[in-house]
Coordinates of C-alpha atoms in Angstrom, one line a residue:
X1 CA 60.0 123.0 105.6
X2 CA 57.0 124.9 106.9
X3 CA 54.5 126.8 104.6
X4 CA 51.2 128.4 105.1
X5 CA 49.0 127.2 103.0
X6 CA 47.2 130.9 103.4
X7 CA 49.8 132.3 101.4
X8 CA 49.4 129.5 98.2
X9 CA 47.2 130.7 95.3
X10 CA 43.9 129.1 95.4
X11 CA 43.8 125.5 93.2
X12 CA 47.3 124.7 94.1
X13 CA 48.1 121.1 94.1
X14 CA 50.7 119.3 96.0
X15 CA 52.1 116.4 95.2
X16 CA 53.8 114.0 97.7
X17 CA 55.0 110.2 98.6
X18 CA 53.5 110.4 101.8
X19 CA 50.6 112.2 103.3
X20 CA 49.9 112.6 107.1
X21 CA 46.6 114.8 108.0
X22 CA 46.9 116.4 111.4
X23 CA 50.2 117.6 113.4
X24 CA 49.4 116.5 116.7
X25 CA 51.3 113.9 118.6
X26 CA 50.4 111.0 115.9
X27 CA 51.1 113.1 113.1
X28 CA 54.6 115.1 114.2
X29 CA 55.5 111.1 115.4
X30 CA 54.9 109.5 111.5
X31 CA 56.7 112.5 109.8
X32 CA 59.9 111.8 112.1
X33 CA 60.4 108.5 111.2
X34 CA 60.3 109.7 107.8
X35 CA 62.8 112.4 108.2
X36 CA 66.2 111.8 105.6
X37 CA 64.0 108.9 103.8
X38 CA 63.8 109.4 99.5
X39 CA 60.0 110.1 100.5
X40 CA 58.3 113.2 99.8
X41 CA 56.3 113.5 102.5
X42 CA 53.1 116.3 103.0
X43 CA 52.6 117.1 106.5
X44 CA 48.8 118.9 106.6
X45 CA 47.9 120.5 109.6
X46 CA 44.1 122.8 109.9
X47 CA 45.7 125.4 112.6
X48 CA 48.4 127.4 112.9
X49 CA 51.8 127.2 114.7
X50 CA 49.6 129.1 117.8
X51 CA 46.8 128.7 119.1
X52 CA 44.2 130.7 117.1
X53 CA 40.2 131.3 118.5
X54 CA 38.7 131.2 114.9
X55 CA 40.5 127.6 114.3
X56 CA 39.5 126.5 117.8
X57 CA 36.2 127.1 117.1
X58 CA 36.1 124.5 114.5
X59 CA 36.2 121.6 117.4
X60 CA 33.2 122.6 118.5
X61 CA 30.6 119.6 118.4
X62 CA 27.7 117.6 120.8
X63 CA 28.9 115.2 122.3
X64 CA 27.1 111.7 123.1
X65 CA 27.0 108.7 125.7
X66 CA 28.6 109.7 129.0
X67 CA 29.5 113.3 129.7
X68 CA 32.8 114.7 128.7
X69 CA 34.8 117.8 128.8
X70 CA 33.6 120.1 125.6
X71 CA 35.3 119.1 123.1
X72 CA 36.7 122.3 122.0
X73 CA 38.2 122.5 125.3
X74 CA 39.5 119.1 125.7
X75 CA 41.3 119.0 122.1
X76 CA 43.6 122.1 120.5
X77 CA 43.7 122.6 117.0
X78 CA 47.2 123.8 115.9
X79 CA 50.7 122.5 115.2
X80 CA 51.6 120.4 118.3
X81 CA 48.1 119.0 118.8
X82 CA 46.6 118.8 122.5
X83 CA 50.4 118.0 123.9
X84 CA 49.5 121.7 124.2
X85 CA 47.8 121.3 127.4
X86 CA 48.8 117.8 128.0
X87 CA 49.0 116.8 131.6
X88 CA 51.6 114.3 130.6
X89 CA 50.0 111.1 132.1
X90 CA 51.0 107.7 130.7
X91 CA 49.4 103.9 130.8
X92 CA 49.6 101.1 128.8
X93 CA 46.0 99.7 127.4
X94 CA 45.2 96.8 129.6
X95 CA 44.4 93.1 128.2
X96 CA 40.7 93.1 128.4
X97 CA 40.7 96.5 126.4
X98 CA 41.8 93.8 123.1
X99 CA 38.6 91.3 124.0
X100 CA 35.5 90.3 122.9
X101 CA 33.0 91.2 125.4
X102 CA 29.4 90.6 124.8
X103 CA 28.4 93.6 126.7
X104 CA 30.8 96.6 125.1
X105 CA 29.1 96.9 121.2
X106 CA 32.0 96.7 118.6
X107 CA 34.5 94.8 121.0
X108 CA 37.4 92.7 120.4
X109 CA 40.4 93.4 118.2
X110 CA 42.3 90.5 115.8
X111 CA 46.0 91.7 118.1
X112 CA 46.4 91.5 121.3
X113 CA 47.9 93.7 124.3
X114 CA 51.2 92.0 124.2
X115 CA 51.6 93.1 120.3
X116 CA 52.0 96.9 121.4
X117 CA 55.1 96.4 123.3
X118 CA 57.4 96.7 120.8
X119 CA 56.0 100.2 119.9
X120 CA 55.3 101.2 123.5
X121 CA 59.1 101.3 124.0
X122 CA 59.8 103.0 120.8
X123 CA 57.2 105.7 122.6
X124 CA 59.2 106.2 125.6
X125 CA 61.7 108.1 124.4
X126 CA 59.3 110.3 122.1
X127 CA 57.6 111.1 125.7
X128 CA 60.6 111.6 127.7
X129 CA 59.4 108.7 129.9
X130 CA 61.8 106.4 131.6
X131 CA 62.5 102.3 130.9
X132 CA 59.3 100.6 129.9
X133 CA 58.2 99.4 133.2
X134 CA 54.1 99.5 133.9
X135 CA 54.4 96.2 136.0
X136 CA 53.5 96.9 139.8
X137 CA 56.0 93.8 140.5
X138 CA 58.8 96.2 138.7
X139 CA 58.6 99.5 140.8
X140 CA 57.5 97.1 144.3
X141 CA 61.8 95.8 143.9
X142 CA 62.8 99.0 143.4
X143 CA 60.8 100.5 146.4
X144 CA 59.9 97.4 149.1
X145 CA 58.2 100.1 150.7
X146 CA 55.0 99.6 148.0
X147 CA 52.9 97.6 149.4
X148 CA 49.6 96.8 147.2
X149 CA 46.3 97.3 149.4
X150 CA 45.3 93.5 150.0
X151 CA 41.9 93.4 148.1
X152 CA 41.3 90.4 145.1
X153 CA 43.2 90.9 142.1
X154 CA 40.4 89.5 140.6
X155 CA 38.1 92.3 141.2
X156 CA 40.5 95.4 141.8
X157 CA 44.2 95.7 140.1
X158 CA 46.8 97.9 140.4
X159 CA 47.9 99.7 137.3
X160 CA 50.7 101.9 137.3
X161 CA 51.2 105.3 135.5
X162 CA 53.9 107.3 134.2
X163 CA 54.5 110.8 133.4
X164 CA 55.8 112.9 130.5
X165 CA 57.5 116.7 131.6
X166 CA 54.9 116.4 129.7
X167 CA 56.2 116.9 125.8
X168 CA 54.9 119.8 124.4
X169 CA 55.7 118.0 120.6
X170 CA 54.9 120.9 118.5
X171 CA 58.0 122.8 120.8
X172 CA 60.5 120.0 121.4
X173 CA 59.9 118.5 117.8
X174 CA 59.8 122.0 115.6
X175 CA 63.0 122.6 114.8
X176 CA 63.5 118.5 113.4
X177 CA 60.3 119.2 111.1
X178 CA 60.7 122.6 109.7
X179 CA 64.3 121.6 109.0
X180 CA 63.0 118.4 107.2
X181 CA 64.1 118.5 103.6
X182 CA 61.8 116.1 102.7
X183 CA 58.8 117.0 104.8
X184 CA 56.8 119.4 103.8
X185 CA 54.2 121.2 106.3
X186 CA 51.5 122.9 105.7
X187 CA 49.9 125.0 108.2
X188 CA 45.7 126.3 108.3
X189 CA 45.4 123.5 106.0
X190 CA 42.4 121.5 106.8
X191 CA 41.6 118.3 105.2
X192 CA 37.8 118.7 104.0
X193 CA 36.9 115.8 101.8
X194 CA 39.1 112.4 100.9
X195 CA 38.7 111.4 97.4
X196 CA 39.0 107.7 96.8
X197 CA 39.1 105.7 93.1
X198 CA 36.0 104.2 91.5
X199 CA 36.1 101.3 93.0
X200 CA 36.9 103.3 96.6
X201 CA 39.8 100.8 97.4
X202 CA 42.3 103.6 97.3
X203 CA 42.9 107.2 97.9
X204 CA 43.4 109.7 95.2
X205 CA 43.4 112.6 96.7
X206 CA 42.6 115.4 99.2
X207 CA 40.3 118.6 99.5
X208 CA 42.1 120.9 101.6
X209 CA 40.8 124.2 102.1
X210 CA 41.1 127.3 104.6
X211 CA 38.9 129.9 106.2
X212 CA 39.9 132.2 104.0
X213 CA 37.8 129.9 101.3
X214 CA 40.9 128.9 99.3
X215 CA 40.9 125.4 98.2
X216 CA 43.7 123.0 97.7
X217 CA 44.1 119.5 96.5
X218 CA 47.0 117.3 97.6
X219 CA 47.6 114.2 95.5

């Protein structure tokens, strides 16, 4: 089910099982697993179902460190997310990524790379990629032909890609969430403020509001 939350008198409140802020490709992907469950689940997304210059505008922000594309170029604010101008290149994180290194502030994570393949292959599909294959050693049987340029694997490694159509999600994965009895999305609905207990070990609730000034809470 889709609603705008334009047309929803100001101080509504919506309740829900499950709430998911943002209907990019994270967002669209929770909600679907969701889909026919006893849940009640809120899908809140701050654009539209189009791309809109006023919402855009709200990604606008300096950016830090090394130099990046602006950012309210690089990212698209509406239903879909930035599979909107995707280029549809996919990798697999690499094993030092997981690591403690004494020269990247913040390093090292408690899993490792290996505990991602189980949900890497659940991606595929999502992706319209093929099998799960990002070994070298995999496409080199398939094509003896691919010959890996004989420099030290210790110092230079080859890392293979693959690539989506790409998958536009908020087009190939519309019709599954507006049809959705359970899931509930809410469109120019833009998460302002999360409200946590006393003792801030839980969420409560959620400020959502538009640009039209109307203010919502979900719960």
């Amino acid at each position: 089910m889709h609603i705008d939350a334009r047309t929803l008198p100001n101080g509504t409140l919506l309740e829900g099982d499950l709430c998911i802020v943002g209907a990019g490709a994270a967002g669209i992907t929770i909600a679907r697993e969701w889909i026919g469950s006893h849940r009640k689940v809120l899908l809140l997304e701050g654009g539209g179902l189009q791309y809109e210059p006023a919402m855009q505008d709200l990604y606008r922000g300096e950016i830090v460190g090394l130099p990046y594309f602006p950012l309210h170029a690089a990212r698209l604010h509406y239903f879909g997310g930035t599979t909107g101008h995707w280029a549809g290149w996919c990798a697999t994180f690499d094993a030092i990524d997981f690591e403690k290194r004494d020269w990247v502030p913040h390093s090292g994570w408690p899993i490792r790379r290996e505990d991602l393949d189980a949900f890497y292959v659940r991606a595929q599909p999502l992706l319209e990629l093929g099998p799960y294959e990002f070994s070298a050693a995999t496409w080199q049987r398939r094509d003896p032909a691919l010959v890996p340029l004989p420099l030290d694997p210790r110092i230079v490694w080859t890392k293979m890609w693959q690539f989506s159509p790409p998958t536009r999600f908020g087009t190939r994965y519309r019709d599954a969430i507006f049809g959705a009895r359970n899931v509930q999305l809410y469109t120019h609905a833009n998460v302002c403020e999360i409200e946590p207990n006393d003792a801030v070990t839980q969420v409560q609730g959620l400020k959502v509001r538009g640009l039209d000034g109307k203010e919502i809470l979900a719960l």
